[in-house]
Short mmCIF file of C-alpha atoms in Angstrom, two decimals:
data_model
loop_
_atom_site.label_atom_id
_atom_site.label_comp_id
_atom_site.label_asym_id
_atom_site.label_seq_id
_atom_site.Cartn_x
_atom_site.Cartn_y
_atom_site.Cartn_z
CA UNK A 1 -6.92 26.26 -21.06
CA UNK A 2 -5.39 23.57 -18.85
CA UNK A 3 -6.92 20.11 -19.14
CA UNK A 4 -6.47 19.34 -15.45
CA UNK A 5 -7.96 21.18 -12.49
CA UNK A 6 -7.34 21.09 -8.77
CA UNK A 7 -9.92 23.63 -7.63
CA UNK A 8 -11.09 21.70 -4.57
CA UNK A 9 -7.85 22.28 -2.66
CA UNK A 10 -7.90 25.97 -3.54
CA UNK A 11 -11.52 26.59 -2.56
CA UNK A 12 -12.30 24.13 0.25
CA UNK A 13 -12.90 25.73 3.64
CA UNK A 14 -14.40 22.82 5.55
CA UNK A 15 -13.14 20.31 8.07
CA UNK A 16 -10.17 18.09 7.18
CA UNK A 17 -10.07 14.95 9.25
CA UNK A 18 -10.74 11.27 8.79
CA UNK A 19 -13.19 9.04 10.63
CA UNK A 20 -15.98 11.46 11.51
CA UNK A 21 -18.37 10.71 8.64
CA UNK A 22 -18.33 9.66 4.98
CA UNK A 23 -18.61 13.21 3.62
CA UNK A 24 -15.66 14.61 5.60
CA UNK A 25 -13.70 11.40 4.88
CA UNK A 26 -14.17 12.00 1.14
CA UNK A 27 -13.29 15.69 1.49
CA UNK A 28 -10.12 14.65 3.32
CA UNK A 29 -9.18 12.07 0.67
CA UNK A 30 -9.64 14.64 -2.11
CA UNK A 31 -7.69 17.22 -0.11
CA UNK A 32 -4.79 14.81 0.50
CA UNK A 33 -4.69 13.58 -3.10
CA UNK A 34 -4.60 17.10 -4.48
CA UNK A 35 -1.93 18.16 -2.00
CA UNK A 36 0.03 14.97 -2.71
CA UNK A 37 0.00 15.58 -6.46
CA UNK A 38 1.46 19.09 -6.16
CA UNK A 39 4.32 19.46 -8.64
CA UNK A 40 6.87 20.66 -6.07
CA UNK A 41 6.03 17.89 -3.62
CA UNK A 42 6.18 15.26 -6.36
CA UNK A 43 9.56 16.58 -7.51
CA UNK A 44 10.84 16.00 -3.99
CA UNK A 45 9.14 12.65 -3.37
CA UNK A 46 10.06 11.13 -6.73
CA UNK A 47 13.70 11.12 -5.60
CA UNK A 48 12.85 9.48 -2.26
CA UNK A 49 10.18 6.88 -2.96
CA UNK A 50 11.40 3.30 -3.10
CA UNK A 51 10.59 1.03 -6.04
CA UNK A 52 8.08 -0.77 -3.82
CA UNK A 53 6.40 2.49 -2.77
CA UNK A 54 6.10 3.66 -6.37
CA UNK A 55 4.65 0.29 -7.36
CA UNK A 56 2.16 0.40 -4.47
CA UNK A 57 0.95 3.88 -5.40
CA UNK A 58 0.59 2.91 -9.05
CA UNK A 59 -1.20 -0.36 -8.24
CA UNK A 60 -3.64 1.36 -5.87
CA UNK A 61 -4.52 4.18 -8.26
CA UNK A 62 -4.75 2.08 -11.42
CA UNK A 63 -6.80 -0.54 -9.57
CA UNK A 64 -9.28 2.07 -8.37
CA UNK A 65 -9.57 3.50 -11.88
CA UNK A 66 -10.20 0.04 -13.38
CA UNK A 67 -12.75 -0.79 -10.69
CA UNK A 68 -14.78 2.42 -10.78
CA UNK A 69 -14.52 3.81 -14.31
CA UNK A 70 -15.83 2.49 -17.60
CA UNK A 71 -13.50 2.68 -20.58
CA UNK A 72 -15.15 5.88 -21.90
CA UNK A 73 -15.02 7.46 -18.42
CA UNK A 74 -11.35 6.52 -18.10
CA UNK A 75 -10.58 8.32 -21.36
CA UNK A 76 -12.77 11.33 -20.63
CA UNK A 77 -11.98 11.97 -16.95
CA UNK A 78 -8.50 10.51 -16.46
CA UNK A 79 -6.76 10.71 -19.84
CA UNK A 80 -8.72 13.85 -20.83
CA UNK A 81 -9.17 12.68 -24.40
CA UNK A 82 -12.21 12.06 -26.57
CA UNK A 83 -11.56 8.38 -27.28
#
């Protein structure tokens, strides 16, 4: 069985749009992140992103993980290991 899942993007049937309310904002963020991480899209973007863009994406994501996850949560939910 695959360790990673992107079921939200496959099953979501609600409103996608930002700025209406917190719930639809979060749905939209999840939707965009799952679409953004699609293997085919990443294969295309990885050739086009500048060094600065790659660094910005990495800094944003790693900063959010450090801010909002404990060490055990980081290992369980992000790394998918039983550290």
